[in-house]
């Protein structure tokens, strides 16, 4: 049908007959294609992939940017132990024993307590060397007691137990830290009684009856385990050469307040079994204050920054303070000795302001002065203020976007320079998380860009772990999510589902730190960074690893979160099958477009070069040579550096790569065809050059054109894969080559067969399909190839 | 023949002009990809005076035309400069890398050409049987595989699952001695020099060639020029063989040769798998085109045996597109599978090109690109000449 026909009708009937001819061509094509087994095979393969491409959003098991949840990606262990049932338990308190030194190997006590019966259950947690053993079982150690009777307090205190605090062990003057397990003290409020005792030595340290029932109670962060460095007893000046100075401390502070009356207690306590009790464990009232407070008090004491300047026994200096936020827009600052330091009027934007939320501080080891952070509100404005404890004034203010926001927890920085804060809105229907760069040296506050998130519902609690660069938020609907605190530029923060099933009755999830060290101290491995909770309903206390060992890439199968990954995942937790399906779309677009442009240009140039005179031929062929010789890698690199890598650049490059090869072959064919008798006959009959080219030469050259078209699609798909593999592809696009690229660059390409095989097989089969399709069409057009 | 010489000269001149244009284009590419001294500027321990001196030394303080002129002149006089990546003259890097790549690709091209032509010829002749479909499907499957993926798969199976071949490298190093560990019996070849074996093979081949030439001598004595023309293909083959297979192994023992063969086996296999498939398909298509011609029918009608018709009449005419593509691929020998060399850590020209580009080593990258251009243009000229020689219908 494409062999030379003398004359083409020029009349309007041309158009009508053109449609008829087209239909005829298609029908003949299909019937001929059917005869070619390879053609049908190719057509069905291409059809299959085309369906995959079209239906990808529907049949893909997961959304395009899905990442497997943390429980799947990491080997997160959860261990639990049953507490006596039938009681309600409060949020556990985790207290470390001997912190900081990796080879000393301390432990952490999980202290669970029941308010109504005032019973306390302590379990010792020691992180095991073998990961299958529960930290509860490594050293089966526990202590249980009735808090009313334990320390022989008279008159007998009566439940309920309203608050419980742990006092971490400290070093005494001889640098001893005491035993690695049975070490520590507890302080608790029962009714109006405040009791401090050592449950291991069975010794009462301090007892006092308050004149009021406390509403707000709290502990200084160092004693709770938020350590900068382990507390030490301090030595006073030596009175006589050769005679050691008097030891002082270490002091721990606990406050209680009902809003109008406040008492701050000072407990002197080193560690259990202090063999040289030069300073016996004791307690005293540091401060007793009458005045209305607008927010809970805040006490901090760091032994390294205190001085004995007023001979108060190391109760002065910049490393200590008692802060009382008064309702009359003043901040009362006291030394822990009880002496007044200052009454600072608080102002915000010129207006008097008061503190409306718990105060916190940044406790970086390099801080020369302490800065505390508080939320101030004045009439219609609200802000987070940095309070310089050295100069006793507000240093810097970060205005909050909404004055009605209320800070939920005391802002204590885990790494000393960044605060992660959660605010509840006025209606308590949502929580806003904001990150602030709290630079203690400069005293200013700037937002951590992108760390700004509004979470529906009021979160129950949150904590940040600097070692894991994350903030863990326990949401209102009982889900734990992880927010990364480092991000690539311009990407939004995305909470990652933890995937642990948390029972409904858990009010808060506590950071249990490392079992080898302090709550915020040195950890030996990420598996020691744990969180914990106690479920009131079932009476089980659970400890879980916040990170665990990475399991990614995941082999095909089902994983703890319940998800099934039929082809496994890659390093980032992306499901391979999903990526494969979405990659089909890219492959089709790029392949077809690139081949179309390439073959079009190539055929045109080849025909012109072959047909016309030497000069044009030479010019075109040398241009072809230049393009053939031009190394595509640097061209692509330079293009990519000029413009952002995108799909269109890839298509452009692929067409530029493809056309010279086709041009050469077409030209060679035309050179031969030009000498054929039928061309001579047509020329003799008076055919013009154009007619000869379009009607006689081109149709006979088309077999190779079509062949190269299908080869071109195949080659385009492969080259695109190679370019993506080299990292030059469009990063926003899921392509098969990109999958293989990530496989190689992130290492271990040879071990993950579920990641290695599918993209390559997909590329191979799709190219194969197009090639076979081309062969099928080749047989239609070139009757010599047909089956006789 | 005179026209052939004239054509040759003309093509050579055109080739030089093309090379010139390509060199200019390469220079433009590098010029726009940034200042090579930027990396040094950010290093605080390098004084500005040193940077200034380097600028003058490399001529970067002069205008682009001067730089272009100097670059072109340097390239054409093979003055390639100093490689900052390898801390050695570029020529020494090329001397090390070029023979490796030539060996790999030369060997692969030869093997695949032979396989491709023989198989393609056979299956085109045996049209319609199951063999044709099976072979075509298999070769299509391999043809459509991405080259880097084939490399990875081969590595996965043959170097990881079954450790028959090494995971990386060109030859054993003191730290990474695969052959010595896995094939210790080869160590006994340590003492035999390659030149000795080469000499023995050369003598044997020489004897065989003389014997065959004597047996197959033409019935009529030929003119001197015709005799010379008969020797030309052999000479060309010998020249190529020397470059591809003797140069890489010069000054080595037989153990090293075996070692290099083992290390190069997987990359070569990958290349052969991909390109043999293409050659088979091309040969088959070409054969089918030719088989439809009338003269084949005539030959069969004359009563010639099938083998002769296939080999001497059909195949000879079907070689043309294959030869063209082969000649072009000779040019791509060095630039070709950069990625494949990179995957196998086979430090040949392509691998060095990639490394040079990513480590901003301008001189090495530019020199390798120039070398690739030279070889590709050369290959194209050869392709044109071959086509002109083989197909008398083409008037050149």
Coordinates of N, CA, C and O in Angstrom, one line a residue, chain A residues 568-628:
Chain A
X568 N 8.3 -5.2 49.7 CA 9.2 -4.6 50.7 C 9.3 -3.1 50.6 O 8.5 -2.5 49.9
X569 N 10.2 -2.6 51.3 CA 10.4 -1.1 51.2 C 11.9 -0.8 51.0 O 12.7 -1.7 51.0
X570 N 12.1 0.5 50.8 CA 13.5 0.9 50.6 C 14.0 1.5 51.9 O 13.3 1.4 52.9
X571 N 15.1 2.2 51.9 CA 15.7 2.7 53.1 C 14.8 3.8 53.8 O 14.9 3.9 55.0
X572 N 14.0 4.5 53.1 CA 13.1 5.5 53.7 C 11.8 4.9 54.1 O 10.9 5.7 54.5
X573 N 11.6 3.7 53.8 CA 10.3 3.1 54.2 C 9.2 3.3 53.1 O 8.1 3.0 53.3
X574 N 9.7 3.7 51.9 CA 8.7 3.8 50.8 C 8.4 2.4 50.2 O 9.3 1.6 50.0
X575 N 7.1 2.1 50.0 CA 6.7 0.8 49.5 C 7.2 0.6 48.1 O 6.9 1.5 47.2
X576 N 7.9 -0.4 47.8 CA 8.4 -0.6 46.4 C 7.4 -0.8 45.4 O 7.5 -0.2 44.3
X577 N 6.3 -1.5 45.7 CA 5.3 -1.8 44.7 C 4.6 -0.4 44.3 O 4.4 -0.2 43.1
X578 N 4.4 0.4 45.3 CA 3.8 1.7 45.0 C 4.6 2.5 44.0 O 4.2 3.1 43.1
X579 N 5.9 2.6 44.4 CA 6.9 3.3 43.6 C 6.9 2.7 42.2 O 7.0 3.5 41.2
X580 N 6.9 1.4 42.1 CA 6.9 0.8 40.8 C 5.7 1.2 39.9 O 5.8 1.6 38.7
X581 N 4.5 1.2 40.5 CA 3.3 1.6 39.8 C 3.4 3.1 39.3 O 3.0 3.4 38.2
X582 N 3.8 3.9 40.2 CA 3.8 5.3 39.8 C 5.0 5.6 38.8 O 4.9 6.5 38.0
X583 N 6.0 4.8 38.9 CA 7.1 5.0 38.0 C 6.7 4.7 36.5 O 7.3 5.2 35.6
X584 N 5.7 3.8 36.4 CA 5.2 3.5 35.1 C 4.7 4.7 34.3 O 5.0 4.9 33.1
X585 N 4.1 5.6 35.0 CA 3.6 6.8 34.4 C 4.7 7.6 33.8 O 4.7 8.1 32.6
X586 N 5.8 7.8 34.6 CA 6.9 8.6 34.2 C 7.6 7.9 32.9 O 7.9 8.5 32.0
X587 N 7.7 6.6 33.0 CA 8.4 5.9 31.9 C 7.7 6.1 30.6 O 8.3 6.3 29.6
X588 N 6.3 6.0 30.7 CA 5.6 6.2 29.4 C 5.8 7.5 28.8 O 6.1 7.7 27.7
X589 N 5.6 8.5 29.7 CA 5.6 9.9 29.2 C 7.0 10.2 28.6 O 7.1 10.6 27.4
X590 N 8.0 9.9 29.4 CA 9.4 10.2 28.9 C 9.7 9.4 27.7 O 10.2 10.0 26.7
X591 N 9.4 8.1 27.7 CA 9.8 7.3 26.6 C 9.2 7.7 25.3 O 9.9 7.9 24.3
X592 N 7.9 7.8 25.3 CA 7.2 8.1 24.1 C 7.6 9.5 23.5 O 7.9 9.6 22.3
X593 N 7.6 10.5 24.4 CA 7.9 11.8 23.9 C 9.3 11.9 23.3 O 9.5 12.4 22.2
X594 N 10.2 11.3 24.1 CA 11.6 11.4 23.6 C 11.8 10.7 22.3 O 12.5 11.2 21.4
X595 N 11.3 9.5 22.2 CA 11.4 8.7 21.0 C 10.8 9.5 19.8 O 11.3 9.5 18.7
X596 N 9.6 10.0 20.0 CA 8.9 10.7 19.0 C 9.8 11.8 18.4 O 10.0 11.9 17.2
X597 N 10.2 12.7 19.3 CA 11.0 13.8 18.8 C 12.3 13.4 18.2 O 12.7 13.9 17.1
X598 N 13.0 12.4 18.8 CA 14.2 11.9 18.3 C 14.1 11.3 16.9 O 14.8 11.7 15.9
X599 N 13.2 10.4 16.7 CA 13.0 9.8 15.4 C 12.5 10.8 14.4 O 12.9 10.7 13.2
X600 N 11.6 11.7 14.8 CA 11.1 12.6 13.8 C 12.3 13.5 13.2 O 12.5 13.5 12.0
X601 N 13.1 14.0 14.1 CA 14.2 14.8 13.6 C 15.2 14.0 12.8 O 15.6 14.4 11.7
X602 N 15.5 12.8 13.3 CA 16.4 11.9 12.7 C 16.0 11.5 11.3 O 16.8 11.6 10.4
X603 N 14.8 11.1 11.1 CA 14.3 10.7 9.8 C 14.4 11.9 8.8 O 14.9 11.8 7.7
X604 N 13.9 13.0 9.3 CA 13.9 14.2 8.4 C 15.3 14.5 8.0 O 15.6 14.7 6.8
X605 N 16.2 14.6 8.9 CA 17.6 15.0 8.6 C 18.2 13.9 7.7 O 18.9 14.2 6.7
X606 N 18.0 12.6 8.0 CA 18.6 11.6 7.2 C 18.1 11.6 5.7 O 18.9 11.4 4.8
X607 N 16.8 11.8 5.6 CA 16.3 11.8 4.2 C 16.8 13.0 3.4 O 17.3 12.8 2.3
X608 N 16.8 14.1 4.0 CA 17.3 15.3 3.3 C 18.8 15.1 3.0 O 19.3 15.4 1.8
X609 N 19.6 14.6 3.9 CA 21.0 14.5 3.7 C 21.3 13.4 2.6 O 22.1 13.6 1.8
X610 N 20.5 12.3 2.6 CA 20.8 11.3 1.7 C 20.3 11.7 0.3 O 21.0 11.3 -0.7
X611 N 19.3 12.5 0.2 CA 18.8 12.8 -1.1 C 19.5 13.9 -1.8 O 19.8 13.9 -3.0
X612 N 19.8 15.0 -1.1 CA 20.3 16.2 -1.7 C 21.8 16.1 -2.0 O 22.5 15.1 -1.7
X613 N 22.3 17.2 -2.5 CA 23.6 17.2 -3.0 C 24.7 17.0 -1.9 O 24.4 17.0 -0.8
X614 N 25.9 16.9 -2.4 CA 27.0 16.7 -1.5 C 27.1 17.7 -0.4 O 27.4 17.4 0.7
X615 N 26.9 18.9 -0.8 CA 27.1 20.0 0.2 C 26.2 19.9 1.4 O 26.6 19.8 2.6
X616 N 24.9 19.7 1.1 CA 23.9 19.6 2.2 C 24.2 18.3 3.0 O 24.1 18.3 4.2
X617 N 24.5 17.3 2.2 CA 24.7 16.0 2.8 C 25.9 16.1 3.8 O 25.8 15.7 4.9
X618 N 27.0 16.7 3.3 CA 28.2 16.9 4.2 C 27.9 17.7 5.4 O 28.2 17.3 6.5
X619 N 27.2 18.8 5.2 CA 26.9 19.7 6.3 C 26.0 18.9 7.3 O 26.4 18.9 8.5
X620 N 25.0 18.3 6.9 CA 24.1 17.6 7.8 C 24.8 16.4 8.5 O 24.7 16.2 9.7
X621 N 25.6 15.7 7.7 CA 26.3 14.6 8.3 C 27.4 15.0 9.3 O 27.5 14.4 10.4
X622 N 28.0 16.1 9.1 CA 29.0 16.6 10.0 C 28.3 17.1 11.3 O 28.8 16.9 12.4
X623 N 27.1 17.7 11.1 CA 26.4 18.1 12.3 C 26.0 16.9 13.1 O 26.1 16.8 14.3
X624 N 25.6 15.8 12.3 CA 25.3 14.6 13.0 C 26.5 14.1 13.8 O 26.4 13.6 14.9
X625 N 27.6 14.1 13.1 CA 28.8 13.7 13.8 C 29.1 14.5 15.1 O 29.4 13.9 16.1
X626 N 28.9 15.8 15.0 CA 29.1 16.6 16.2 C 28.2 16.1 17.3 O 28.6 15.9 18.5
X627 N 26.9 15.9 17.0 CA 26.0 15.5 18.0 C 26.4 14.1 18.5 O 26.2 13.8 19.7
X628 N 26.8 13.2 17.6 CA 27.2 11.9 18.0 C 28.4 11.9 18.9 O 28.5 11.1 19.9

